Amino acid sequence: MKKPLLTLGRMVLTLLVVTLATVLVWQMVLYYMFAPWTRDGHIRADVIQIAPDVSGLIQEVSVRDNQVIKRGDVLFTIDQDRFRLALRQAQATLAERKETLAQAQREAKRNRGLGNLVAQEQLEESQSREARAQSAMAEAQVAVDAAQLNLDRSVLRSPVDGYLNDRAPRVNEFVSAGRPVLSVVDSNSYHVDGYFEETKLSGIKVGQAVDIRVMGDNTRLRGHVLSIAAGIEDRDRSSGANLLPNVNPAFSWVRLAQRIPVRIAFDQVPDDFRMIAGRTATVSIIEGSGQ
């Protein structure tokens, strides 16, 4: 009697173990296949390239590599001697044009006061000289403003709060207008780009809470879904010379799920957390939140 009961107990225990294992395996399959999480996440930030508006030799560098900077901090200064000379020349020309205008205005006023004693042709000529002098003075004022602008633009300042890249410019380097010299990482623009498989998108909604784990750091960060990308590149299709679709005729039997970028904003970051653009992160959507 005991032996059949023992055999039955073993069968029941085996059945329970198999059932439990099956349930666990099925839950793992559901989690890995459909749960909205990914290890393919990266911290991103806006990187602003700093390019001078004028050309010249760098006279002074006010920052060092990887320095923390604030908006408005001076980064470097281009040699200003040439711009000061151009400003003085423009100011001298403006002073001359002002004197010419004053003389033309006095002559025009005197001719108008004489009335019929002055020929109409002479009166019109004096008025024309006054108008030309007025235009010349306005042109000289524009030249002064442009020279002052070039002088002001010789001092480059940071447009944002952030971090300087790992290569600051050096004194006596020649920089050209419009060519980037250094870059600044905007410290107020950090976010996470998580690349989720398309099979998991049904569980992702804008506003949902997100758990963020950065590789190499035990700090648990929280965020929320900011946006979901509206399109990705189709690598199996391109445009031909006549702009008609050129579709790859070879079809792969193994179809991997496409990965869709999801942008995630940080809710709060501890002061001691080292935020570095490019770090890898594991991102998990907290289901049922933000709805």
PDB file of C-alpha atoms in Angstrom:
ATOM      1  CA  MET A   1       0.000   0.000   0.000  1.00  0.00           C
ATOM      2  CA  LYS A   2       2.831   2.350   0.839  1.00  0.00           C
ATOM      3  CA  LYS A   3       4.630   1.701  -2.426  1.00  0.00           C
ATOM      4  CA  PRO A   4       1.735   2.801  -4.692  1.00  0.00           C
ATOM      5  CA  LEU A   5       1.264   5.896  -2.540  1.00  0.00           C
ATOM      6  CA  LEU A   6       4.968   6.676  -2.776  1.00  0.00           C
ATOM      7  CA  THR A   7       4.886   6.224  -6.527  1.00  0.00           C
ATOM      8  CA  LEU A   8       1.805   8.437  -6.795  1.00  0.00           C
ATOM      9  CA  GLY A   9       3.471  11.081  -4.642  1.00  0.00           C
ATOM     10  CA  ARG A  10       6.522  11.066  -6.856  1.00  0.00           C
ATOM     11  CA  MET A  11       4.360  11.413  -9.934  1.00  0.00           C
ATOM     12  CA  VAL A  12       2.452  14.319  -8.419  1.00  0.00           C
ATOM     13  CA  LEU A  13       5.693  15.986  -7.325  1.00  0.00           C
ATOM     14  CA  THR A  14       7.207  15.497 -10.764  1.00  0.00           C
ATOM     15  CA  LEU A  15       4.070  16.899 -12.373  1.00  0.00           C
ATOM     16  CA  LEU A  16       4.171  19.929 -10.085  1.00  0.00           C
ATOM     17  CA  VAL A  17       7.854  20.541 -10.828  1.00  0.00           C
ATOM     18  CA  VAL A  18       7.276  20.212 -14.578  1.00  0.00           C
ATOM     19  CA  THR A  19       4.238  22.492 -14.396  1.00  0.00           C
ATOM     20  CA  LEU A  20       6.118  25.075 -12.358  1.00  0.00           C
ATOM     21  CA  ALA A  21       9.088  24.917 -14.715  1.00  0.00           C
ATOM     22  CA  THR A  22       6.774  25.287 -17.711  1.00  0.00           C
ATOM     23  CA  VAL A  23       5.091  28.317 -16.163  1.00  0.00           C
ATOM     24  CA  LEU A  24       8.443  29.893 -15.325  1.00  0.00           C
ATOM     25  CA  VAL A  25       9.786  29.251 -18.823  1.00  0.00           C
ATOM     26  CA  TRP A  26       6.608  30.669 -20.355  1.00  0.00           C
ATOM     27  CA  GLN A  27       6.825  33.766 -18.152  1.00  0.00           C
ATOM     28  CA  MET A  28      10.443  34.227 -19.172  1.00  0.00           C
ATOM     29  CA  VAL A  29       9.488  33.886 -22.831  1.00  0.00           C
ATOM     30  CA  LEU A  30       6.737  36.470 -22.410  1.00  0.00           C
ATOM     31  CA  TYR A  31       9.104  38.794 -20.565  1.00  0.00           C
ATOM     32  CA  TYR A  32      11.957  38.573 -23.030  1.00  0.00           C
ATOM     33  CA  MET A  33       9.724  38.598 -26.101  1.00  0.00           C
ATOM     34  CA  PHE A  34       7.037  41.119 -25.224  1.00  0.00           C
ATOM     35  CA  ALA A  35       7.847  42.992 -21.993  1.00  0.00           C
ATOM     36  CA  PRO A  36       8.832  46.599 -22.797  1.00  0.00           C
ATOM     37  CA  TRP A  37      12.488  46.622 -21.774  1.00  0.00           C
ATOM     38  CA  THR A  38      15.812  46.771 -23.581  1.00  0.00           C
ATOM     39  CA  ARG A  39      19.506  46.689 -22.844  1.00  0.00           C
ATOM     40  CA  ASP A  40      20.127  48.755 -25.966  1.00  0.00           C
ATOM     41  CA  GLY A  41      19.855  52.175 -24.360  1.00  0.00           C
ATOM     42  CA  HIS A  42      22.313  55.051 -24.491  1.00  0.00           C
ATOM     43  CA  ILE A  43      22.619  58.366 -22.703  1.00  0.00           C
ATOM     44  CA  ARG A  44      22.541  61.216 -25.212  1.00  0.00           C
ATOM     45  CA  ALA A  45      22.998  64.979 -25.025  1.00  0.00           C
ATOM     46  CA  ASP A  46      23.051  67.949 -27.374  1.00  0.00           C
ATOM     47  CA  VAL A  47      26.608  68.694 -28.485  1.00  0.00           C
ATOM     48  CA  ILE A  48      27.027  72.291 -29.663  1.00  0.00           C
ATOM     49  CA  GLN A  49      29.892  73.039 -32.023  1.00  0.00           C
ATOM     50  CA  ILE A  50      31.493  76.411 -31.340  1.00  0.00           C
ATOM     51  CA  ALA A  51      32.666  78.216 -34.472  1.00  0.00           C
ATOM     52  CA  PRO A  52      33.952  81.811 -34.596  1.00  0.00           C
ATOM     53  CA  ASP A  53      32.175  84.413 -36.692  1.00  0.00           C
ATOM     54  CA  VAL A  54      35.509  86.092 -37.556  1.00  0.00           C
ATOM     55  CA  SER A  55      38.925  84.759 -38.554  1.00  0.00           C
ATOM     56  CA  GLY A  56      42.233  85.366 -36.820  1.00  0.00           C
ATOM     57  CA  LEU A  57      44.859  84.134 -34.379  1.00  0.00           C
ATOM     58  CA  ILE A  58      43.754  83.024 -30.929  1.00  0.00           C
ATOM     59  CA  GLN A  59      45.125  85.544 -28.454  1.00  0.00           C
ATOM     60  CA  GLU A  60      43.890  84.050 -25.189  1.00  0.00           C
ATOM     61  CA  VAL A  61      42.267  80.781 -24.080  1.00  0.00           C
ATOM     62  CA  SER A  62      40.168  81.015 -20.918  1.00  0.00           C
ATOM     63  CA  VAL A  63      39.217  77.336 -20.502  1.00  0.00           C
ATOM     64  CA  ARG A  64      40.886  73.944 -20.219  1.00  0.00           C
ATOM     65  CA  ASP A  65      40.034  70.468 -21.462  1.00  0.00           C
ATOM     66  CA  ASN A  66      36.860  68.885 -19.973  1.00  0.00           C
ATOM     67  CA  GLN A  67      36.087  71.970 -17.885  1.00  0.00           C
ATOM     68  CA  VAL A  68      32.644  72.656 -16.436  1.00  0.00           C
ATOM     69  CA  ILE A  69      31.387  75.926 -17.911  1.00  0.00           C
ATOM     70  CA  LYS A  70      28.403  78.206 -17.498  1.00  0.00           C
ATOM     71  CA  ARG A  71      26.426  80.068 -20.114  1.00  0.00           C
ATOM     72  CA  GLY A  72      28.234  83.300 -20.979  1.00  0.00           C
ATOM     73  CA  ASP A  73      31.690  82.151 -19.849  1.00  0.00           C
ATOM     74  CA  VAL A  74      34.502  83.319 -22.149  1.00  0.00           C
ATOM     75  CA  LEU A  75      36.007  80.386 -24.060  1.00  0.00           C
ATOM     76  CA  PHE A  76      38.726  82.117 -26.046  1.00  0.00           C
ATOM     77  CA  THR A  77      39.568  85.483 -27.587  1.00  0.00           C
ATOM     78  CA  ILE A  78      40.776  86.170 -31.122  1.00  0.00           C
ATOM     79  CA  ASP A  79      43.431  88.859 -31.663  1.00  0.00           C
ATOM     80  CA  GLN A  80      41.499  92.148 -31.550  1.00  0.00           C
ATOM     81  CA  ASP A  81      44.072  94.666 -32.847  1.00  0.00           C
ATOM     82  CA  ARG A  82      42.863  94.486 -36.438  1.00  0.00           C
ATOM     83  CA  PHE A  83      39.224  94.823 -35.404  1.00  0.00           C
ATOM     84  CA  ARG A  84      39.976  97.838 -33.194  1.00  0.00           C
ATOM     85  CA  LEU A  85      41.771  99.547 -36.094  1.00  0.00           C
ATOM     86  CA  ALA A  86      38.834  98.825 -38.403  1.00  0.00           C
ATOM     87  CA  LEU A  87      36.467 100.303 -35.816  1.00  0.00           C
ATOM     88  CA  ARG A  88      38.566 103.468 -35.441  1.00  0.00           C
ATOM     89  CA  GLN A  89      38.691 103.894 -39.204  1.00  0.00           C
ATOM     90  CA  ALA A  90      34.925 103.476 -39.487  1.00  0.00           C
ATOM     91  CA  GLN A  91      34.378 105.977 -36.661  1.00  0.00           C
ATOM     92  CA  ALA A  92      36.658 108.515 -38.382  1.00  0.00           C
ATOM     93  CA  THR A  93      34.743 108.100 -41.633  1.00  0.00           C
ATOM     94  CA  LEU A  94      31.474 108.571 -39.764  1.00  0.00           C
ATOM     95  CA  ALA A  95      32.726 111.793 -38.174  1.00  0.00           C
ATOM     96  CA  GLU A  96      33.725 113.096 -41.607  1.00  0.00           C
ATOM     97  CA  ARG A  97      30.336 112.198 -43.075  1.00  0.00           C
ATOM     98  CA  LYS A  98      28.577 113.948 -40.197  1.00  0.00           C
ATOM     99  CA  GLU A  99      30.514 117.138 -40.882  1.00  0.00           C
ATOM    100  CA  THR A 100      29.717 116.896 -44.585  1.00  0.00           C
ATOM    101  CA  LEU A 101      26.033 116.463 -43.767  1.00  0.00           C
ATOM    102  CA  ALA A 102      26.068 119.435 -41.405  1.00  0.00           C
ATOM    103  CA  GLN A 103      27.625 121.608 -44.125  1.00  0.00           C
ATOM    104  CA  ALA A 104      25.069 120.446 -46.692  1.00  0.00           C
ATOM    105  CA  GLN A 105      22.217 121.163 -44.268  1.00  0.00           C
ATOM    106  CA  ARG A 106      23.500 124.692 -43.602  1.00  0.00           C
ATOM    107  CA  GLU A 107      23.727 125.446 -47.330  1.00  0.00           C
ATOM    108  CA  ALA A 108      20.263 124.037 -48.009  1.00  0.00           C
ATOM    109  CA  LYS A 109      18.781 126.031 -45.124  1.00  0.00           C
ATOM    110  CA  ARG A 110      20.445 129.238 -46.309  1.00  0.00           C
ATOM    111  CA  ASN A 111      19.201 128.768 -49.878  1.00  0.00           C
ATOM    112  CA  ARG A 112      15.652 128.102 -48.683  1.00  0.00           C
ATOM    113  CA  GLY A 113      15.793 131.270 -46.593  1.00  0.00           C
ATOM    114  CA  LEU A 114      16.782 133.403 -49.567  1.00  0.00           C
ATOM    115  CA  GLY A 115      13.567 132.501 -51.370  1.00  0.00           C
ATOM    116  CA  ASN A 116      13.323 133.956 -54.881  1.00  0.00           C
ATOM    117  CA  LEU A 117      16.837 135.389 -54.659  1.00  0.00           C
ATOM    118  CA  VAL A 118      18.224 131.900 -55.388  1.00  0.00           C
ATOM    119  CA  ALA A 119      17.639 130.089 -58.655  1.00  0.00           C
ATOM    120  CA  GLN A 120      15.390 127.033 -58.438  1.00  0.00           C
ATOM    121  CA  GLU A 121      18.128 124.876 -59.933  1.00  0.00           C
ATOM    122  CA  GLN A 122      20.592 125.945 -57.236  1.00  0.00           C
ATOM    123  CA  LEU A 123      18.013 125.251 -54.515  1.00  0.00           C
ATOM    124  CA  GLU A 124      17.351 121.753 -55.842  1.00  0.00           C
ATOM    125  CA  GLU A 125      21.080 121.079 -56.076  1.00  0.00           C
ATOM    126  CA  SER A 126      21.629 122.014 -52.433  1.00  0.00           C
ATOM    127  CA  GLN A 127      18.746 119.769 -51.383  1.00  0.00           C
ATOM    128  CA  SER A 128      20.217 116.909 -53.426  1.00  0.00           C
ATOM    129  CA  ARG A 129      23.618 117.356 -51.763  1.00  0.00           C
ATOM    130  CA  GLU A 130      21.903 117.229 -48.375  1.00  0.00           C
ATOM    131  CA  ALA A 131      20.134 113.965 -49.264  1.00  0.00           C
ATOM    132  CA  ARG A 132      23.367 112.387 -50.558  1.00  0.00           C
ATOM    133  CA  ALA A 133      25.196 113.456 -47.413  1.00  0.00           C
ATOM    134  CA  GLN A 134      22.422 111.914 -45.300  1.00  0.00           C
ATOM    135  CA  SER A 135      22.744 108.595 -47.156  1.00  0.00           C
ATOM    136  CA  ALA A 136      26.542 108.668 -46.887  1.00  0.00           C
ATOM    137  CA  MET A 137      26.329 109.228 -43.142  1.00  0.00           C
ATOM    138  CA  ALA A 138      23.885 106.320 -42.748  1.00  0.00           C
ATOM    139  CA  GLU A 139      26.268 104.098 -44.698  1.00  0.00           C
ATOM    140  CA  ALA A 140      29.154 105.162 -42.460  1.00  0.00           C
ATOM    141  CA  GLN A 141      27.063 104.352 -39.382  1.00  0.00           C
ATOM    142  CA  VAL A 142      26.451 100.842 -40.728  1.00  0.00           C
ATOM    143  CA  ALA A 143      30.212 100.422 -41.211  1.00  0.00           C
ATOM    144  CA  VAL A 144      30.787 101.441 -37.580  1.00  0.00           C
ATOM    145  CA  ASP A 145      28.156  98.964 -36.385  1.00  0.00           C
ATOM    146  CA  ALA A 146      29.725  96.178 -38.480  1.00  0.00           C
ATOM    147  CA  ALA A 147      33.205  96.950 -37.147  1.00  0.00           C
ATOM    148  CA  GLN A 148      31.897  96.967 -33.579  1.00  0.00           C
ATOM    149  CA  LEU A 149      30.119  93.659 -34.214  1.00  0.00           C
ATOM    150  CA  ASN A 150      33.331  92.055 -35.509  1.00  0.00           C
ATOM    151  CA  LEU A 151      35.170  93.303 -32.427  1.00  0.00           C
ATOM    152  CA  ASP A 152      32.484  91.871 -30.143  1.00  0.00           C
ATOM    153  CA  ARG A 153      32.447  88.563 -32.030  1.00  0.00           C
ATOM    154  CA  SER A 154      36.198  88.154 -31.482  1.00  0.00           C
ATOM    155  CA  VAL A 155      35.332  87.070 -27.927  1.00  0.00           C
ATOM    156  CA  LEU A 156      33.650  83.650 -27.971  1.00  0.00           C
ATOM    157  CA  ARG A 157      31.377  82.710 -25.077  1.00  0.00           C
ATOM    158  CA  SER A 158      29.582  79.515 -24.167  1.00  0.00           C
ATOM    159  CA  PRO A 159      25.928  79.535 -25.298  1.00  0.00           C
ATOM    160  CA  VAL A 160      24.864  76.948 -22.676  1.00  0.00           C
ATOM    161  CA  ASP A 161      25.742  75.403 -19.335  1.00  0.00           C
ATOM    162  CA  GLY A 162      27.749  72.262 -19.859  1.00  0.00           C
ATOM    163  CA  TYR A 163      31.086  70.591 -20.294  1.00  0.00           C
ATOM    164  CA  LEU A 164      33.896  71.422 -22.681  1.00  0.00           C
ATOM    165  CA  ASN A 165      35.151  68.618 -24.885  1.00  0.00           C
ATOM    166  CA  ASP A 166      38.547  67.023 -24.329  1.00  0.00           C
ATOM    167  CA  ARG A 167      40.412  69.359 -26.653  1.00  0.00           C
ATOM    168  CA  ALA A 168      40.444  73.090 -25.940  1.00  0.00           C
ATOM    169  CA  PRO A 169      42.052  75.403 -28.533  1.00  0.00           C
ATOM    170  CA  ARG A 170      45.587  76.669 -28.080  1.00  0.00           C
ATOM    171  CA  VAL A 171      47.038  80.180 -28.134  1.00  0.00           C
ATOM    172  CA  ASN A 172      48.340  81.328 -31.568  1.00  0.00           C
ATOM    173  CA  GLU A 173      46.187  78.822 -33.446  1.00  0.00           C
ATOM    174  CA  PHE A 174      44.585  80.376 -36.518  1.00  0.00           C
ATOM    175  CA  VAL A 175      40.836  79.901 -36.657  1.00  0.00           C
ATOM    176  CA  SER A 176      38.580  80.547 -39.625  1.00  0.00           C
ATOM    177  CA  ALA A 177      35.078  81.973 -39.574  1.00  0.00           C
ATOM    178  CA  GLY A 178      32.427  79.271 -39.689  1.00  0.00           C
ATOM    179  CA  ARG A 179      34.765  76.361 -38.896  1.00  0.00           C
ATOM    180  CA  PRO A 180      34.153  74.624 -35.530  1.00  0.00           C
ATOM    181  CA  VAL A 181      36.993  74.932 -33.042  1.00  0.00           C
ATOM    182  CA  LEU A 182      35.557  73.070 -30.048  1.00  0.00           C
ATOM    183  CA  SER A 183      32.307  71.588 -28.788  1.00  0.00           C
ATOM    184  CA  VAL A 184      30.255  71.923 -25.623  1.00  0.00           C
ATOM    185  CA  VAL A 185      28.004  69.211 -24.169  1.00  0.00           C
ATOM    186  CA  ASP A 186      24.772  70.845 -22.981  1.00  0.00           C
ATOM    187  CA  SER A 187      24.285  69.651 -19.393  1.00  0.00           C
ATOM    188  CA  ASN A 188      20.564  70.495 -19.517  1.00  0.00           C
ATOM    189  CA  SER A 189      19.851  68.230 -22.485  1.00  0.00           C
ATOM    190  CA  TYR A 190      20.736  64.774 -21.152  1.00  0.00           C
ATOM    191  CA  HIS A 191      18.253  62.049 -22.042  1.00  0.00           C
ATOM    192  CA  VAL A 192      18.176  58.349 -22.891  1.00  0.00           C
ATOM    193  CA  ASP A 193      17.508  56.867 -26.313  1.00  0.00           C
ATOM    194  CA  GLY A 194      16.192  53.326 -25.861  1.00  0.00           C
ATOM    195  CA  TYR A 195      15.966  51.108 -28.941  1.00  0.00           C
ATOM    196  CA  PHE A 196      12.986  48.787 -28.421  1.00  0.00           C
ATOM    197  CA  GLU A 197      11.981  45.882 -30.641  1.00  0.00           C
ATOM    198  CA  GLU A 198       8.817  46.603 -32.585  1.00  0.00           C
ATOM    199  CA  THR A 199       7.094  43.638 -30.907  1.00  0.00           C
ATOM    200  CA  LYS A 200       7.276  45.534 -27.596  1.00  0.00           C
ATOM    201  CA  LEU A 201       5.859  48.859 -28.752  1.00  0.00           C
ATOM    202  CA  SER A 202       2.305  47.964 -27.737  1.00  0.00           C
ATOM    203  CA  GLY A 203       3.373  48.262 -24.099  1.00  0.00           C
ATOM    204  CA  ILE A 204       4.964  51.694 -24.478  1.00  0.00           C
ATOM    205  CA  LYS A 205       3.020  54.949 -24.158  1.00  0.00           C
ATOM    206  CA  VAL A 206       4.158  58.549 -23.876  1.00  0.00           C
ATOM    207  CA  GLY A 207       4.327  59.585 -20.237  1.00  0.00           C
ATOM    208  CA  GLN A 208       4.944  56.116 -18.799  1.00  0.00           C
ATOM    209  CA  ALA A 209       7.452  55.845 -15.959  1.00  0.00           C
ATOM    210  CA  VAL A 210      10.796  54.259 -16.779  1.00  0.00           C
ATOM    211  CA  ASP A 211      13.430  52.492 -14.703  1.00  0.00           C
ATOM    212  CA  ILE A 212      16.975  53.235 -15.911  1.00  0.00           C
ATOM    213  CA  ARG A 213      20.079  51.277 -14.958  1.00  0.00           C
ATOM    214  CA  VAL A 214      23.380  52.578 -16.325  1.00  0.00           C
ATOM    215  CA  MET A 215      26.136  50.047 -16.942  1.00  0.00           C
ATOM    216  CA  GLY A 216      28.849  50.177 -14.298  1.00  0.00           C
ATOM    217  CA  ASP A 217      26.710  52.088 -11.797  1.00  0.00           C
ATOM    218  CA  ASN A 218      24.347  50.743  -9.155  1.00  0.00           C
ATOM    219  CA  THR A 219      22.304  53.944  -8.975  1.00  0.00           C
ATOM    220  CA  ARG A 220      18.662  53.446  -9.941  1.00  0.00           C
ATOM    221  CA  LEU A 221      17.419  56.326 -12.071  1.00  0.00           C
ATOM    222  CA  ARG A 222      13.847  57.176 -12.936  1.00  0.00           C
ATOM    223  CA  GLY A 223      12.458  58.848 -16.013  1.00  0.00           C
ATOM    224  CA  HIS A 224       9.456  58.946 -18.308  1.00  0.00           C
ATOM    225  CA  VAL A 225       8.760  58.310 -21.978  1.00  0.00           C
ATOM    226  CA  LEU A 226       9.071  61.587 -23.839  1.00  0.00           C
ATOM    227  CA  SER A 227       8.408  60.489 -27.426  1.00  0.00           C
ATOM    228  CA  ILE A 228       8.474  57.554 -29.836  1.00  0.00           C
ATOM    229  CA  ALA A 229      10.152  57.838 -33.231  1.00  0.00           C
ATOM    230  CA  ALA A 230       7.765  58.182 -36.171  1.00  0.00           C
ATOM    231  CA  GLY A 231       9.975  56.419 -38.716  1.00  0.00           C
ATOM    232  CA  ILE A 232      13.174  54.462 -39.322  1.00  0.00           C
ATOM    233  CA  GLU A 233      15.225  53.715 -42.425  1.00  0.00           C
ATOM    234  CA  ASP A 234      14.151  50.807 -44.661  1.00  0.00           C
ATOM    235  CA  ARG A 235      17.400  49.066 -45.577  1.00  0.00           C
ATOM    236  CA  ASP A 236      15.682  46.804 -48.131  1.00  0.00           C
ATOM    237  CA  ARG A 237      14.588  49.719 -50.282  1.00  0.00           C
ATOM    238  CA  SER A 238      16.357  52.578 -52.026  1.00  0.00           C
ATOM    239  CA  SER A 239      15.625  55.048 -54.816  1.00  0.00           C
ATOM    240  CA  GLY A 240      16.922  54.436 -58.305  1.00  0.00           C
ATOM    241  CA  ALA A 241      18.308  57.001 -60.735  1.00  0.00           C
ATOM    242  CA  ASN A 242      14.781  57.868 -61.924  1.00  0.00           C
ATOM    243  CA  LEU A 243      13.494  58.086 -58.314  1.00  0.00           C
ATOM    244  CA  LEU A 244      11.554  54.805 -58.622  1.00  0.00           C
ATOM    245  CA  PRO A 245      11.688  52.328 -55.708  1.00  0.00           C
ATOM    246  CA  ASN A 246      14.577  49.864 -55.880  1.00  0.00           C
ATOM    247  CA  VAL A 247      13.549  46.879 -53.726  1.00  0.00           C
ATOM    248  CA  ASN A 248      16.024  44.161 -52.760  1.00  0.00           C
ATOM    249  CA  PRO A 249      14.794  40.937 -54.494  1.00  0.00           C
ATOM    250  CA  ALA A 250      16.507  38.686 -51.922  1.00  0.00           C
ATOM    251  CA  PHE A 251      14.183  37.973 -49.010  1.00  0.00           C
ATOM    252  CA  SER A 252      15.668  36.719 -45.771  1.00  0.00           C
ATOM    253  CA  TRP A 253      13.715  33.911 -44.123  1.00  0.00           C
ATOM    254  CA  VAL A 254      14.954  35.004 -40.704  1.00  0.00           C
ATOM    255  CA  ARG A 255      13.183  38.266 -39.974  1.00  0.00           C
ATOM    256  CA  LEU A 256      14.486  40.094 -36.923  1.00  0.00           C
ATOM    257  CA  ALA A 257      12.282  42.646 -35.231  1.00  0.00           C
ATOM    258  CA  GLN A 258      13.186  46.213 -36.103  1.00  0.00           C
ATOM    259  CA  ARG A 259      14.322  48.452 -33.274  1.00  0.00           C
ATOM    260  CA  ILE A 260      12.425  51.704 -32.765  1.00  0.00           C
ATOM    261  CA  PRO A 261      14.037  54.661 -30.943  1.00  0.00           C
ATOM    262  CA  VAL A 262      12.166  55.815 -27.836  1.00  0.00           C
ATOM    263  CA  ARG A 263      13.299  59.032 -26.156  1.00  0.00           C
ATOM    264  CA  ILE A 264      13.258  59.054 -22.361  1.00  0.00           C
ATOM    265  CA  ALA A 265      13.650  62.111 -20.141  1.00  0.00           C
ATOM    266  CA  PHE A 266      15.255  61.949 -16.712  1.00  0.00           C
ATOM    267  CA  ASP A 267      12.966  62.856 -13.818  1.00  0.00           C
ATOM    268  CA  GLN A 268      15.664  63.374 -11.210  1.00  0.00           C
ATOM    269  CA  VAL A 269      19.386  62.641 -11.173  1.00  0.00           C
ATOM    270  CA  PRO A 270      21.439  62.414  -7.952  1.00  0.00           C
ATOM    271  CA  ASP A 271      24.159  65.034  -7.613  1.00  0.00           C
ATOM    272  CA  ASP A 272      26.859  62.380  -7.305  1.00  0.00           C
ATOM    273  CA  PHE A 273      25.849  60.546 -10.496  1.00  0.00           C
ATOM    274  CA  ARG A 274      28.349  61.019 -13.304  1.00  0.00           C
ATOM    275  CA  MET A 275      26.392  61.836 -16.434  1.00  0.00           C
ATOM    276  CA  ILE A 276      28.363  61.041 -19.599  1.00  0.00           C
ATOM    277  CA  ALA A 277      26.870  61.081 -23.086  1.00  0.00           C
ATOM    278  CA  GLY A 278      27.317  57.714 -24.765  1.00  0.00           C
ATOM    279  CA  ARG A 279      27.051  55.504 -21.670  1.00  0.00           C
ATOM    280  CA  THR A 280      25.058  52.284 -22.040  1.00  0.00           C
ATOM    281  CA  ALA A 281      21.839  51.789 -20.095  1.00  0.00           C
ATOM    282  CA  THR A 282      19.193  49.137 -19.517  1.00  0.00           C
ATOM    283  CA  VAL A 283      15.719  50.635 -19.801  1.00  0.00           C
ATOM    284  CA  SER A 284      12.523  49.080 -18.421  1.00  0.00           C
ATOM    285  CA  ILE A 285       9.064  50.554 -18.912  1.00  0.00           C
ATOM    286  CA  ILE A 286       6.918  50.418 -15.782  1.00  0.00           C
ATOM    287  CA  GLU A 287       3.677  49.035 -17.191  1.00  0.00           C
ATOM    288  CA  GLY A 288       0.428  50.624 -16.083  1.00  0.00           C
ATOM    289  CA  SER A 289       2.025  53.978 -15.265  1.00  0.00           C
ATOM    290  CA  GLY A 290       1.390  57.326 -16.913  1.00  0.00           C
ATOM    291  CA  GLN A 291      -1.980  56.347 -18.383  1.00  0.00           C
TER     292      GLN A 291
END
